[in-house]
PDB file of C-alpha atoms in Angstrom:
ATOM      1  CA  UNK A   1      17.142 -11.619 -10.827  1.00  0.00           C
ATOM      2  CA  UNK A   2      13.795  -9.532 -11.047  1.00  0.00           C
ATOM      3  CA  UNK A   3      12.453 -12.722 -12.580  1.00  0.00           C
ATOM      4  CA  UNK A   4      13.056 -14.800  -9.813  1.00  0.00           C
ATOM      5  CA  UNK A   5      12.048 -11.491  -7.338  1.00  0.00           C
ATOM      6  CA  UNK A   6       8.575 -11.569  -9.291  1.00  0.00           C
ATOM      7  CA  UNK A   7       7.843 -14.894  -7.757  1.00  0.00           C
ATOM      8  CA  UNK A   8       9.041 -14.681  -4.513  1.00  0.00           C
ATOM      9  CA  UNK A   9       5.947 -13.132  -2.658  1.00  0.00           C
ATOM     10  CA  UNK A  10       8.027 -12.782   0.829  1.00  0.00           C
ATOM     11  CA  UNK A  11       8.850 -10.337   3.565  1.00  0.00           C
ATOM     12  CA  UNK A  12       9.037  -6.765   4.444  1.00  0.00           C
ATOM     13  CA  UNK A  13       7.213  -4.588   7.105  1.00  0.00           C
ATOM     14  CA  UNK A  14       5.764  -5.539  10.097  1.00  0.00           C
ATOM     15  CA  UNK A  15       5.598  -4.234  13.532  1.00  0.00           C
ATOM     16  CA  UNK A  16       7.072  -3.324  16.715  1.00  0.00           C
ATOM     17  CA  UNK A  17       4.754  -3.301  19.260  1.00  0.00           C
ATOM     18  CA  UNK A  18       3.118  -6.915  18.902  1.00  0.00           C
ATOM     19  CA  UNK A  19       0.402  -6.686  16.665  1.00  0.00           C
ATOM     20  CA  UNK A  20       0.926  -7.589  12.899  1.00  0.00           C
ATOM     21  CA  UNK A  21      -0.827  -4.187  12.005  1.00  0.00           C
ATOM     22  CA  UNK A  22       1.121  -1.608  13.384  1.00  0.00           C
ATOM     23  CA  UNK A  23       3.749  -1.100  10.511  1.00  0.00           C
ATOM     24  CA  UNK A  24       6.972   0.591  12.373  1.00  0.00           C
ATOM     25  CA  UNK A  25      10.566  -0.912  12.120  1.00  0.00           C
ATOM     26  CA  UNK A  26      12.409  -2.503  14.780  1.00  0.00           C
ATOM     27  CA  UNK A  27      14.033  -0.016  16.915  1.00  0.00           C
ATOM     28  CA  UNK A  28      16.973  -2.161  17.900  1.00  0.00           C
ATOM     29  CA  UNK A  29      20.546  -1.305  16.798  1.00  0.00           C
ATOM     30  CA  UNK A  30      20.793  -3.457  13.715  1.00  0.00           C
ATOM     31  CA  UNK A  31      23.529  -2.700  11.368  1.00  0.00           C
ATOM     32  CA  UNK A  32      24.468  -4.595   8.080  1.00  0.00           C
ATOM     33  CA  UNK A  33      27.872  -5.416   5.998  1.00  0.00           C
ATOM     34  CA  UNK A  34      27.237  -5.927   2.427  1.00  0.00           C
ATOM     35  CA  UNK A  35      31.112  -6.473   1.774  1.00  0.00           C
ATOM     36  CA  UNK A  36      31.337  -9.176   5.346  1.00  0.00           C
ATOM     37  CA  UNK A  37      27.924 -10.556   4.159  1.00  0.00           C
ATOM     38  CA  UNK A  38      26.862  -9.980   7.558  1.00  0.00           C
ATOM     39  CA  UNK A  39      23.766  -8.511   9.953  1.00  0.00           C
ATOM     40  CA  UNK A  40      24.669  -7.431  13.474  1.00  0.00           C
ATOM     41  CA  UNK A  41      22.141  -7.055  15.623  1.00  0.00           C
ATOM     42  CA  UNK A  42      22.253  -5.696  19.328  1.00  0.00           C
ATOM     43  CA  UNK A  43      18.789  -6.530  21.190  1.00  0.00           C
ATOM     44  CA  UNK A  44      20.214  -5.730  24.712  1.00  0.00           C
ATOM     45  CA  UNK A  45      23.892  -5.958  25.919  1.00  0.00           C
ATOM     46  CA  UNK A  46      23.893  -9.511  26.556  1.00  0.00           C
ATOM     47  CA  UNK A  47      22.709 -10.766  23.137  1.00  0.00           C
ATOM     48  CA  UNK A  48      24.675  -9.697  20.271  1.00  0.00           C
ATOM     49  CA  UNK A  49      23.559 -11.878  17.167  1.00  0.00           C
ATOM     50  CA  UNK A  50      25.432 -12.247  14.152  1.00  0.00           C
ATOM     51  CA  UNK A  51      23.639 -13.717  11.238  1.00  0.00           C
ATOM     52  CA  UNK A  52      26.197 -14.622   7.814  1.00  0.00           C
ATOM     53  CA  UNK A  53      24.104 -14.804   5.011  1.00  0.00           C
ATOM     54  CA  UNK A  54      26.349 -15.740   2.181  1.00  0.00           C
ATOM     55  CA  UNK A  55      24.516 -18.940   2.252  1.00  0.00           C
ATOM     56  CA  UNK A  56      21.466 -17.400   0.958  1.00  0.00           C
ATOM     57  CA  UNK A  57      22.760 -15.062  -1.787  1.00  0.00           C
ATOM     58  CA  UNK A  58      22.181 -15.487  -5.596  1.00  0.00           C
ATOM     59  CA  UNK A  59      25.132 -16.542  -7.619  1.00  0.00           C
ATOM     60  CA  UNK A  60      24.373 -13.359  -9.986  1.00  0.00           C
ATOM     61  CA  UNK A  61      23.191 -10.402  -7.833  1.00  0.00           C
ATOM     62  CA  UNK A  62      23.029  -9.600  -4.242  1.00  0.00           C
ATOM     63  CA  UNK A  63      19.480  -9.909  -2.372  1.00  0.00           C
ATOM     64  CA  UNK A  64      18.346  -6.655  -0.232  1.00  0.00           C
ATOM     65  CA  UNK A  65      18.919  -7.046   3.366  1.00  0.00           C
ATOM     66  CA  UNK A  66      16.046  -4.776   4.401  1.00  0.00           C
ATOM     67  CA  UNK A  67      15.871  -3.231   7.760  1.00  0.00           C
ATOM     68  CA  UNK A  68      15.433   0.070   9.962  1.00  0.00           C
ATOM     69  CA  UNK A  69      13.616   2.847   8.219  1.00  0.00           C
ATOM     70  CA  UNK A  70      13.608   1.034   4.620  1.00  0.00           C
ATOM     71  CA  UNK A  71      10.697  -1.235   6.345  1.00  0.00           C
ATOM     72  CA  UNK A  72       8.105   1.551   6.676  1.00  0.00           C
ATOM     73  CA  UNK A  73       7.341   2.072   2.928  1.00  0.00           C
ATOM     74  CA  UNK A  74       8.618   2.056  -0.661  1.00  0.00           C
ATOM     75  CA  UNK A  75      10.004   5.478  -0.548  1.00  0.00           C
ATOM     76  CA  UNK A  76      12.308   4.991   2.525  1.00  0.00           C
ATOM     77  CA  UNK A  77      13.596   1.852   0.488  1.00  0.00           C
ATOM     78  CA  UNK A  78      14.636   4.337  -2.393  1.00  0.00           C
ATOM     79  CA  UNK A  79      16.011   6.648  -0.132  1.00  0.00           C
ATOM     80  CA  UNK A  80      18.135   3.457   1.693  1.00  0.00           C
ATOM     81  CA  UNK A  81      19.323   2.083  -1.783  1.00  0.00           C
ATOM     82  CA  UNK A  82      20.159   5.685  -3.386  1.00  0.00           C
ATOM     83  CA  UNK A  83      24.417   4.822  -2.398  1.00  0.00           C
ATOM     84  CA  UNK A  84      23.617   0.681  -2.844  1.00  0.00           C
ATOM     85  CA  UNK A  85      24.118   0.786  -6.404  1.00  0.00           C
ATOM     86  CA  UNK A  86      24.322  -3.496  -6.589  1.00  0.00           C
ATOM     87  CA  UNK A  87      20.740  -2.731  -5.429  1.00  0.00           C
ATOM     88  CA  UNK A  88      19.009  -0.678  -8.128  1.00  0.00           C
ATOM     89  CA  UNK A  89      16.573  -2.265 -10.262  1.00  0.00           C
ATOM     90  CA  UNK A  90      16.035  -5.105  -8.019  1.00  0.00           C
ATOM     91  CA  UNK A  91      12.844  -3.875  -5.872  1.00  0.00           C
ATOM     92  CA  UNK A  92       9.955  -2.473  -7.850  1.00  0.00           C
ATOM     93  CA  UNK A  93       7.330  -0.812  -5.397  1.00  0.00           C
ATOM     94  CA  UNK A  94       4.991  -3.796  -6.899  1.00  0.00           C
ATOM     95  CA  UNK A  95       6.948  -6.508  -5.737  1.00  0.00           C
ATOM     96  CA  UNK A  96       7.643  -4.709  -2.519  1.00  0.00           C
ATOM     97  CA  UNK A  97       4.161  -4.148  -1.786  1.00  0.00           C
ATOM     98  CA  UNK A  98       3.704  -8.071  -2.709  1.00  0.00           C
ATOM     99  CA  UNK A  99       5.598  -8.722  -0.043  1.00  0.00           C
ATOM    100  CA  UNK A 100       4.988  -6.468   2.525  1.00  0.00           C
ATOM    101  CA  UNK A 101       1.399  -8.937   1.861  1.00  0.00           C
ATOM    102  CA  UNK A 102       2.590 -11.806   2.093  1.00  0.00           C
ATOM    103  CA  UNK A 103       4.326 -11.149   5.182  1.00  0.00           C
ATOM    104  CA  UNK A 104       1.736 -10.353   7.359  1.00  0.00           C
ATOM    105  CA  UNK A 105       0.220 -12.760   6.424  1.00  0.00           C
ATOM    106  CA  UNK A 106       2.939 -15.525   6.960  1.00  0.00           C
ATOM    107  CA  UNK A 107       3.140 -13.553  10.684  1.00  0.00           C
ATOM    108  CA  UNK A 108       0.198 -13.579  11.658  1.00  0.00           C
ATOM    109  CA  UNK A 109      -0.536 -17.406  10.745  1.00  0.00           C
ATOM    110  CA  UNK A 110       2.207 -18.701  12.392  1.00  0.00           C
ATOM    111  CA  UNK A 111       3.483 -16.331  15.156  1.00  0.00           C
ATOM    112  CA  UNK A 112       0.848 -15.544  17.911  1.00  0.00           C
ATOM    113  CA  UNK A 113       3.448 -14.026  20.139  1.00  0.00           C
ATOM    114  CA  UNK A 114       4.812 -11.669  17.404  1.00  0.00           C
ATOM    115  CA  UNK A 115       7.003  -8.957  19.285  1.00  0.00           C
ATOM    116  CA  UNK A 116       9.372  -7.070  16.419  1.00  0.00           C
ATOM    117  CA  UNK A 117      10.831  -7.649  12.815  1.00  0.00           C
ATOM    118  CA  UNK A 118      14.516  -7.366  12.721  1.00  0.00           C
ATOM    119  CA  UNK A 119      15.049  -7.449   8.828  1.00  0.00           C
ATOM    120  CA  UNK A 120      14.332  -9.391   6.011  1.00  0.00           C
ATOM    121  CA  UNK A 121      15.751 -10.564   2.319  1.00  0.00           C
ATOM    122  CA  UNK A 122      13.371 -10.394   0.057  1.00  0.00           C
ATOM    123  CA  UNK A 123      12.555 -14.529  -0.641  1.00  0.00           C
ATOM    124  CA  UNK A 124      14.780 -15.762   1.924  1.00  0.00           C
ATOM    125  CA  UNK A 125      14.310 -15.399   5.413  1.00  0.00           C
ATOM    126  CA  UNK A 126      12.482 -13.049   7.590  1.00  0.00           C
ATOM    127  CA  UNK A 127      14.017 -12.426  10.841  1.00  0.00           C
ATOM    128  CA  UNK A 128      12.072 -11.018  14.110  1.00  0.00           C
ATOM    129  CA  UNK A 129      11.123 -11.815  17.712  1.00  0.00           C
ATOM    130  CA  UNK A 130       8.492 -13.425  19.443  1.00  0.00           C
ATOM    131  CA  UNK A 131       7.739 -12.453  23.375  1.00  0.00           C
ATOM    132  CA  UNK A 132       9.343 -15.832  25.825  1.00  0.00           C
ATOM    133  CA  UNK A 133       6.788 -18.638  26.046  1.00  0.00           C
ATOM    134  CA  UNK A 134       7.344 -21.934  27.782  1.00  0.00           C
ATOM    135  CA  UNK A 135       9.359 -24.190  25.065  1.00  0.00           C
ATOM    136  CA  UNK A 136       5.886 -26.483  25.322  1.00  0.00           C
ATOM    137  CA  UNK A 137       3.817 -24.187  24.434  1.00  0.00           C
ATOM    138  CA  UNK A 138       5.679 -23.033  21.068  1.00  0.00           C
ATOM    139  CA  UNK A 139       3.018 -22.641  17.915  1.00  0.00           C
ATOM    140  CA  UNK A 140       3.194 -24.042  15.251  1.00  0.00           C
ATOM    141  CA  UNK A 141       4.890 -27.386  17.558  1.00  0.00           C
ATOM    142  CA  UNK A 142       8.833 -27.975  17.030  1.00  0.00           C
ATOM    143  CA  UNK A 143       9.388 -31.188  14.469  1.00  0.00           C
ATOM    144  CA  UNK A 144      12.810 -31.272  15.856  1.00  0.00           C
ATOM    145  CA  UNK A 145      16.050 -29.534  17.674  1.00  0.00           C
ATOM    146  CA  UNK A 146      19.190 -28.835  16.300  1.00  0.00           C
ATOM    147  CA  UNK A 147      22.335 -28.279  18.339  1.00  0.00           C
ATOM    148  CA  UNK A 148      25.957 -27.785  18.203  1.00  0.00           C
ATOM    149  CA  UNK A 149      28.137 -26.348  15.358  1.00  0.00           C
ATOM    150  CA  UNK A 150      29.257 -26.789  11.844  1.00  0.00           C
ATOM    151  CA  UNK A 151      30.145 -30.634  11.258  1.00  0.00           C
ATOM    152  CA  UNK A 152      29.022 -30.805  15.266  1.00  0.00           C
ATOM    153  CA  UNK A 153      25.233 -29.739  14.713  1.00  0.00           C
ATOM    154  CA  UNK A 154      22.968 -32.471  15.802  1.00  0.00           C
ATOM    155  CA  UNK A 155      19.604 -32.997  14.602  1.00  0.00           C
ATOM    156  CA  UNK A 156      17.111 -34.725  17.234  1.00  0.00           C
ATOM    157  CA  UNK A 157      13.709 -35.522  15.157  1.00  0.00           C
ATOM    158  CA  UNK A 158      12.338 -36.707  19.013  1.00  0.00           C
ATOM    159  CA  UNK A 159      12.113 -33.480  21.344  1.00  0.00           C
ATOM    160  CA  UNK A 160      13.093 -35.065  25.239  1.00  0.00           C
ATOM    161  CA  UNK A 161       9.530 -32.754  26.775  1.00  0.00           C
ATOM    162  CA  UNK A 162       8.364 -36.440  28.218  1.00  0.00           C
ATOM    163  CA  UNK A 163      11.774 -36.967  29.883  1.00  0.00           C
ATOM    164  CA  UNK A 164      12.770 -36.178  33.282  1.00  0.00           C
ATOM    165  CA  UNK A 165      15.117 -34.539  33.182  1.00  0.00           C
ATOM    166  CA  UNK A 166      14.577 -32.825  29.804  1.00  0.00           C
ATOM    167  CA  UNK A 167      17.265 -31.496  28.547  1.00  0.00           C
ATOM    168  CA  UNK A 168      15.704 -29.327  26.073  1.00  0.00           C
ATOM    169  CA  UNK A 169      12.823 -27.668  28.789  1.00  0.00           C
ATOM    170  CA  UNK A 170      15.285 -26.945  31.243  1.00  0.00           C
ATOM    171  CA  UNK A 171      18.079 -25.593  28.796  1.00  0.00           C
ATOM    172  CA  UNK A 172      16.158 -24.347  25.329  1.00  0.00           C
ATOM    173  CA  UNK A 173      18.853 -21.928  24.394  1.00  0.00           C
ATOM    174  CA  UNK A 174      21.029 -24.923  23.769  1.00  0.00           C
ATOM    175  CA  UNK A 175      18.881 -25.377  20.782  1.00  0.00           C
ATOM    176  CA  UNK A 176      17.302 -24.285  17.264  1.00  0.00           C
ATOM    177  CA  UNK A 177      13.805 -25.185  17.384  1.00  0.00           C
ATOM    178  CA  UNK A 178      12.034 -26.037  13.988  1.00  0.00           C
ATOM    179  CA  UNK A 179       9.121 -26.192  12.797  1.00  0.00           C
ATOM    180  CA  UNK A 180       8.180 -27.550   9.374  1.00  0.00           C
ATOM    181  CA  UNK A 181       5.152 -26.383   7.800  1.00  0.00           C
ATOM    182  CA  UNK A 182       3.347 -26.966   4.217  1.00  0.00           C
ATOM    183  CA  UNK A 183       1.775 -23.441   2.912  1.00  0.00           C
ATOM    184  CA  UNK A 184      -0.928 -24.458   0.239  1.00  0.00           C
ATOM    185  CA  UNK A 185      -1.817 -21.415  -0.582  1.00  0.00           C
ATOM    186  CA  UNK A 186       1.420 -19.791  -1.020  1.00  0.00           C
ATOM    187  CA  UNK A 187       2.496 -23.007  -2.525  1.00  0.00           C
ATOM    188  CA  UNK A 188       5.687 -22.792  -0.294  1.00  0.00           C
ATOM    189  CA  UNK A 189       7.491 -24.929   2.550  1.00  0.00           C
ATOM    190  CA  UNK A 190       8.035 -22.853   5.247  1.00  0.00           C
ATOM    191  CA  UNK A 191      10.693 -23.629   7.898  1.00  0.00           C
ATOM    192  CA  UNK A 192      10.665 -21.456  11.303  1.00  0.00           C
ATOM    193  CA  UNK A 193      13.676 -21.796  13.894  1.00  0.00           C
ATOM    194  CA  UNK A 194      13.191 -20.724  17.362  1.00  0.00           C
ATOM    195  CA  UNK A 195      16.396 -19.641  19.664  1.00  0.00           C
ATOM    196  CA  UNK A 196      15.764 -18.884  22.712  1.00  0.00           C
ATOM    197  CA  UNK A 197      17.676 -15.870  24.444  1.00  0.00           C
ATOM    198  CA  UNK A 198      19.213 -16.748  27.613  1.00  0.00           C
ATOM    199  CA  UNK A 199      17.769 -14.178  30.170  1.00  0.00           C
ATOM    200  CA  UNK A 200      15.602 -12.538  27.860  1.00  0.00           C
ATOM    201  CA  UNK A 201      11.356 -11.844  27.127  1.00  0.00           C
ATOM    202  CA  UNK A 202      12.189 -12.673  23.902  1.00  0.00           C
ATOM    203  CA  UNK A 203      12.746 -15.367  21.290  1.00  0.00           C
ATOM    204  CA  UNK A 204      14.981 -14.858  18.200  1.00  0.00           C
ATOM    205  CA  UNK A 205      12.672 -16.400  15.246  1.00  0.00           C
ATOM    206  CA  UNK A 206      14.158 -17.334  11.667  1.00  0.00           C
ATOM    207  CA  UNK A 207      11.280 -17.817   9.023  1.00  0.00           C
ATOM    208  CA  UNK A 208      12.943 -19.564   5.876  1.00  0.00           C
ATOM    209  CA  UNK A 209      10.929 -19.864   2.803  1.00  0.00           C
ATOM    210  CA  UNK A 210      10.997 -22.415  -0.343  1.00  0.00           C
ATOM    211  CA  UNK A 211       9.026 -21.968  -3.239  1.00  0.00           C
ATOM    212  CA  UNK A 212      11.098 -24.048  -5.474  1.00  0.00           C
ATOM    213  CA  UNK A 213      12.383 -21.678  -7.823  1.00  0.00           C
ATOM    214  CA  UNK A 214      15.460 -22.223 -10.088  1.00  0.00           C
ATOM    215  CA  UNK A 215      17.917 -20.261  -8.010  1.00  0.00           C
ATOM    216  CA  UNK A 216      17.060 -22.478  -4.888  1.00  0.00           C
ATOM    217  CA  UNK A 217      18.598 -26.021  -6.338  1.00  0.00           C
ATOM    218  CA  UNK A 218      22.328 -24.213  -7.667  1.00  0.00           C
ATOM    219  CA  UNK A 219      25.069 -24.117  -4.908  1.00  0.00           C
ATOM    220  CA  UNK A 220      28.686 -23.563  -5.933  1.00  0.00           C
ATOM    221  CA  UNK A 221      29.078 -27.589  -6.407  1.00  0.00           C
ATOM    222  CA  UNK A 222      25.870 -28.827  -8.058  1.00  0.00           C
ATOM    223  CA  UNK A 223      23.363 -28.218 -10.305  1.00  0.00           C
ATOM    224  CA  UNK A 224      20.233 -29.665 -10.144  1.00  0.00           C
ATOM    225  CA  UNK A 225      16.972 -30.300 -12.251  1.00  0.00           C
ATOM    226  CA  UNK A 226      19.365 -28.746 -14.792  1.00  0.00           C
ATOM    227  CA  UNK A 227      17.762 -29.126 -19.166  1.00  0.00           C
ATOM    228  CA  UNK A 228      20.379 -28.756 -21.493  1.00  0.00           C
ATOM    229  CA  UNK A 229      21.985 -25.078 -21.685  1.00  0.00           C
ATOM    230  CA  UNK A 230      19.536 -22.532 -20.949  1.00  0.00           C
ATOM    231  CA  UNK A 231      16.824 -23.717 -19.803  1.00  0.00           C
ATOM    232  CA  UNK A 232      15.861 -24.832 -16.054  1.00  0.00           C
ATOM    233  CA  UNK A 233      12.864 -26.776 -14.255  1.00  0.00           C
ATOM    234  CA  UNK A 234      11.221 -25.629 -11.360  1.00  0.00           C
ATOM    235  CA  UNK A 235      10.091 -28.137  -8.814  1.00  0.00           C
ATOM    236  CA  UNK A 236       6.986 -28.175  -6.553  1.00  0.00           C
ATOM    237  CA  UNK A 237       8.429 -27.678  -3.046  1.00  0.00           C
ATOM    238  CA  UNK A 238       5.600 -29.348  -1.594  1.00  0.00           C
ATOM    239  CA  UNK A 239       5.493 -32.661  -3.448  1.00  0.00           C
ATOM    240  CA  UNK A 240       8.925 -32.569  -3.731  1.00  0.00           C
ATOM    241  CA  UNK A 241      10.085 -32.544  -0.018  1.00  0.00           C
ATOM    242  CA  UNK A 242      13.798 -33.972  -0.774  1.00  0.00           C
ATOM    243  CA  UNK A 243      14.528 -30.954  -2.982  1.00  0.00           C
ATOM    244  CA  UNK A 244      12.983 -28.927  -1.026  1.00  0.00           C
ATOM    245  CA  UNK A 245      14.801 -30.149   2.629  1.00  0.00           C
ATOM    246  CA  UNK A 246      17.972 -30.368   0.873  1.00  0.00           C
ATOM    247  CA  UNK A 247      17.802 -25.834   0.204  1.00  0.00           C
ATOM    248  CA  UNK A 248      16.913 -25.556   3.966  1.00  0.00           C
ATOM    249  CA  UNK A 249      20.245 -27.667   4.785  1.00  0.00           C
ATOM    250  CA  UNK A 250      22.500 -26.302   2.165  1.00  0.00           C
ATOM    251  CA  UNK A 251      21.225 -22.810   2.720  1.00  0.00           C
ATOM    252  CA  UNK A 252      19.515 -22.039   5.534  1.00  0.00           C
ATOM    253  CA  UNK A 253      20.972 -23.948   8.035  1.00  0.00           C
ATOM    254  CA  UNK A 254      24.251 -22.094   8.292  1.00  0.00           C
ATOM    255  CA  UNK A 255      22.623 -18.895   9.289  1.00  0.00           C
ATOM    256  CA  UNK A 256      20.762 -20.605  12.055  1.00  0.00           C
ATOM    257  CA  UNK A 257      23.645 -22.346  13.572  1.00  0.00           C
ATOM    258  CA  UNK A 258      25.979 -19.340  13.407  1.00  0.00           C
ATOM    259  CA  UNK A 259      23.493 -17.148  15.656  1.00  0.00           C
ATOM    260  CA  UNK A 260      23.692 -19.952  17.648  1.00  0.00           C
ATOM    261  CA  UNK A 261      27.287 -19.945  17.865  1.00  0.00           C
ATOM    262  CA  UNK A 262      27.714 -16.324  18.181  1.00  0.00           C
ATOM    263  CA  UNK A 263      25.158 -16.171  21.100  1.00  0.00           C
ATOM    264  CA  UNK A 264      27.448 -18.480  22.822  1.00  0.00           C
ATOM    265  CA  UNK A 265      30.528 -16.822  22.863  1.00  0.00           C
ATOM    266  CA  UNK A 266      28.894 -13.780  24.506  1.00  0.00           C
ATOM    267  CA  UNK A 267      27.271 -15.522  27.284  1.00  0.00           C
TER     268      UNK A 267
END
C-alpha cells in the first residue's frame, strides 16, 4: 500500500474562502463511516450528499478519507488517525506534504471558481465546491453528461446548449457534468464531474485521478495487464485511454451517480 501511496501525488488541503492559498478545512458538517464505506455531507438543509466509496478502495488496505481538522497539517492527521488503527503507517508527512502540492496545484489549474474542499482520499478523488456559474460557462468545457441511475445512467457525448429548449441549461442538476482532461506533467488523466445543487451558490465538484498504477486495473472480477505470479505492469494512462476510461467507469462512476441519486430523494 505505501508503495502505491508513494506514487500517487494527490489531494489534501485547500481552502475555504475561495482562494487556493488560504489552507482552512471546510466548515460544513461532514461526517464519515469507515464500517458503511460512506461520507455524509450536510452543505445546507436541502442538500444532503451521500458519497459510497467502496468503489474506490484497495483490495488490501483501506485509503484515508481525509476531512475536517486532519486537512490543516500533518499533525492534526496524527491526532485524527490515533483510534483509526487500519490507518497507521499509511500517510508519511512526506507523502502528505506531496500531496497537499499537488493539489493546489490540480485546483488552481482547473477550478477558477474554487469555493471549499469537502475531503479527499489520498489518489482517488478530491471532493469540494465551486461558487454557481451558468452551465455554459463551466471551465475546463463538459465532454459529456451523464444522467440517471445504476443500469439507467445515460451517457450523452453531445451536450443539447445549441437546442431550444435545452434540456441540460434549463435543468443542470439533472446531470453529472464531465470533463476529461490529459495532465502531462503529472502524467495523469484527470476526470472532473460537476453536479449542480438545486437552489444553491454552489456546485458539488468530483476530481477523479488516474495515474495508471497497478491497483487501478484489479476489480473483484478481473485482472488486468497481469505477468505471471508476482509481478504486475503499469500502463501509461495517457497513451492508454481504454485502460484508463475503463477505472473511471468501474470505479469512479458509482460515486458520482449515487450523489446524484441521493440528492434526488431529498429534493
Amino acid at each position: 500500500m505505501k508503495r502505491i501511496l508513494n506514487f500517487l501525488c494527490l489531494s489534501i488541503a485547500l481552502v475555504s474562502c475561495g482562494t487556493v492559498n488560504n489552507m482552512s478545512p471546510c466548515q460544513e458538517n461532514v461526517t464519515v463511516s469507515l464500517k458503511e464505506d460512506c461520507v455524509a455531507c450536510n452543505l445546507h438543509e436541502k442538500d444532503f450528499l451521500i458519497f459510497r466509496l467502496e468503489s474506490l478502495w484497495s483490495e488490501d488496505e483501506p485509503f484515508p478519507v481525509i476531512t475536517g481538522r486532519a486537512l490543516e497539517n500533518y499533525n492534526e492527521w496524527i491526532a485524527y488517525i490515533e483510534d483509526k488503527p487500519e490507518y497507521r503507517n499509511i500517510l508519511s508527512e512526506k507523502e502528505y506534504m506531496r500531496w497537499k502540492r499537488t493539489v493546489r496545484y490540480l485546483i488552481g489549474r482547473y477550478s477558477r471558481k474554487f469555493d471549499d474542499l469537502l475531503f479527499t482520499v489520498p489518489g482517488r478523488v478530491i471532493a469540494y465546491t465551486e461558487k454557481c456559474t451558468d452551465v455554459r460557462k463551466l471551465y475546463p468545457r463538459p465532454d459529456c453528461a451523464m444522467y440517471g441511475y445504476g443500469v439507467n445512467t445515460k451517457r450523452y457525448r453531445y451536450l443539447d446548449f445549441d437546442y431550444k429548449p435545452s434540456n441540460m441549461e434549463n435543468n443542470p442538476e439533472k446531470y453529472i457534468f464531465r470533463t476529461f482532461v490529459k495532465n502531462h506533467s503529472k502524467n495523469m488523466l484527470v476526470a472532473i464531474d460537476r453536479i449542480f445543487l438545486k437552489n444553491s451558490d454552489k456546485v458539488l465538484c468530483l476530481m477523479y485521478t488516474c495515474v495508471g498504477l497497478f491497483d487501478y486495473v484489479y476489480d473483484k472480477d478481473h485482472i488486468y495487464h497481469y505477468h505471471g505470479s508476482t509481478s504486475w505492469e503499469r500502463y501509461d494512462p495517457l497513451k492508454n485511454l481504454p485502460m484508463a476510461f475503463e477505472f473511471i467507469y468501474r470505479h469512479c462512476d458509482p460515486v458520482s451517480i449515487e450523489v446524484l441519486k441521493s440528492l434526488k430523494a431529498v429534493r
